[in-house]
Short mmCIF file of C-alpha atoms in Angstrom, two decimals:
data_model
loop_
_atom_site.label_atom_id
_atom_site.label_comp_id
_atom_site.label_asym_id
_atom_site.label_seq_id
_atom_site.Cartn_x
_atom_site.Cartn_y
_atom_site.Cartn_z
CA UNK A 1 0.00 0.00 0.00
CA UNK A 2 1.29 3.31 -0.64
CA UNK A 3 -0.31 6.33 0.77
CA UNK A 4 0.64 9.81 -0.72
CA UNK A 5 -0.99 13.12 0.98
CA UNK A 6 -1.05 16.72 -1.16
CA UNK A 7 -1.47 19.17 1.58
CA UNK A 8 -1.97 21.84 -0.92
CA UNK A 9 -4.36 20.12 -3.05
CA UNK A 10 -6.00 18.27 -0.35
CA UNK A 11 -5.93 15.01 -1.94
CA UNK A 12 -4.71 11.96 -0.43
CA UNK A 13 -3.92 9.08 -2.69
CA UNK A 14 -4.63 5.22 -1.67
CA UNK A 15 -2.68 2.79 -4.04
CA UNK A 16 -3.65 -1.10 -3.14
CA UNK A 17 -2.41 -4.23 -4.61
CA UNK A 18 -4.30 -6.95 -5.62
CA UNK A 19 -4.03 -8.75 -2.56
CA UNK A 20 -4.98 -5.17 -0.41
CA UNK A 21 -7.90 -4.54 -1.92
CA UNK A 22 -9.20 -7.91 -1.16
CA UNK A 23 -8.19 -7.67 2.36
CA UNK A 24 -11.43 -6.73 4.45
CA UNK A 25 -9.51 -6.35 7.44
CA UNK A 26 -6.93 -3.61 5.70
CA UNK A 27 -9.89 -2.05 4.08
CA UNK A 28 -11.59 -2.17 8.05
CA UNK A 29 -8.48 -0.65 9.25
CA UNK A 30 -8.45 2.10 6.45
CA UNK A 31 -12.14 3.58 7.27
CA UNK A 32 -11.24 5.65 9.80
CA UNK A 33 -8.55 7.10 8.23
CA UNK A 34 -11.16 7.93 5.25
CA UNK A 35 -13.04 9.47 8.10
CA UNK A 36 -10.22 11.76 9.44
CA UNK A 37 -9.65 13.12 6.46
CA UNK A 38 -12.98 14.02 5.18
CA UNK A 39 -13.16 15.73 8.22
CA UNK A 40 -9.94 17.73 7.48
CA UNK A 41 -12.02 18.35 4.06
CA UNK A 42 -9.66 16.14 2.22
CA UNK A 43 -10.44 14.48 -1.64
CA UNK A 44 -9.74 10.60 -0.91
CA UNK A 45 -8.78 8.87 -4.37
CA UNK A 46 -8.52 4.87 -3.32
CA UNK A 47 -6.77 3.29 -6.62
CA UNK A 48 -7.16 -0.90 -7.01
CA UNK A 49 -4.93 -2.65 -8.69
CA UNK A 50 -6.78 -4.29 -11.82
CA UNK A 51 -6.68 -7.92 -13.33
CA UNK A 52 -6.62 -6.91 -16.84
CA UNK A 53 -3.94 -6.16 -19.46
CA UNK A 54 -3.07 -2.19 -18.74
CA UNK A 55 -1.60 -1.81 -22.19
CA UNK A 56 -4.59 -3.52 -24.12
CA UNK A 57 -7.00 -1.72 -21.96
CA UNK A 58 -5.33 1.65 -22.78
CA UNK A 59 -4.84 1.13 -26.51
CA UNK A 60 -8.91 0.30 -26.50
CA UNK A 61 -9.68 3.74 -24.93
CA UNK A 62 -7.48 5.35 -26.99
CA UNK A 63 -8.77 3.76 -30.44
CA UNK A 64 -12.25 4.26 -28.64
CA UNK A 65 -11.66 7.92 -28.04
CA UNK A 66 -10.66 8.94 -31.11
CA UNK A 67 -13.70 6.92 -32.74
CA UNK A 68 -16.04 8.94 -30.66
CA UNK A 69 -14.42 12.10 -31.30
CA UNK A 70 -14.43 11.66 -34.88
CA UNK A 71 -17.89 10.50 -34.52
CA UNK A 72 -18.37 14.48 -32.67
CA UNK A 73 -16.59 16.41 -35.34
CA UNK A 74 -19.29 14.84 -38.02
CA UNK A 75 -21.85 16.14 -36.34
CA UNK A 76 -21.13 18.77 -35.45
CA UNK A 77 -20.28 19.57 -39.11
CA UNK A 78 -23.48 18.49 -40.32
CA UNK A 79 -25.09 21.19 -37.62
CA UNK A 80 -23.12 23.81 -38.51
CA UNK A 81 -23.92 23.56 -42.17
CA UNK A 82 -27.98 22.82 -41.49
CA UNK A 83 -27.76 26.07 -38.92
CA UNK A 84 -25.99 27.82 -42.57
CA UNK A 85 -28.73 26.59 -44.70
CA UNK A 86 -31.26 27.73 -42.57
CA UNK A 87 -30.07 31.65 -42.81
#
């Protein structure tokens, strides 16, 4: 587990292995800690450790993302010359 704290963002990070994030009694032990620092008006980001492949995950949002914005541009196109028509 590795825990880092940005004072000036107020963020605190929670990395956890595979085998700490299916710990109940580590994730027990972590709750009032979550609890402290909500109180201290603190972001909590709690990051798992997946089972997948990162870098075929990664290269799927990425061919996603550009599909989709692609996908945007067209249509945004085909408003922008209806909205020209229309004058």
């Amino acid at each position: 587990m590795e825990i880092i704290q940005d004072d000036a963002k107020k963020l605190v990070q929670v990395w956890l292995s595979r085998k700490e994030s299916g710990d109940e009694a580590l994730q027990n032990q972590l709750k009032p800690m979550y609890a402290r620092w909500k109180q201290q008006k603190y972001m909590v980001a709690v990051f798992h450790s997946g089972q997948e492949d990162l870098k075929e995950n990664t290269m799927a949002l990425l061919a996603y993302n550009k599909r989709r914005s692609a996908e945007l541009a067209v249509q945004q196109e085909k408003k922008r010359r209806t909205a020209s028509l229309e004058r």
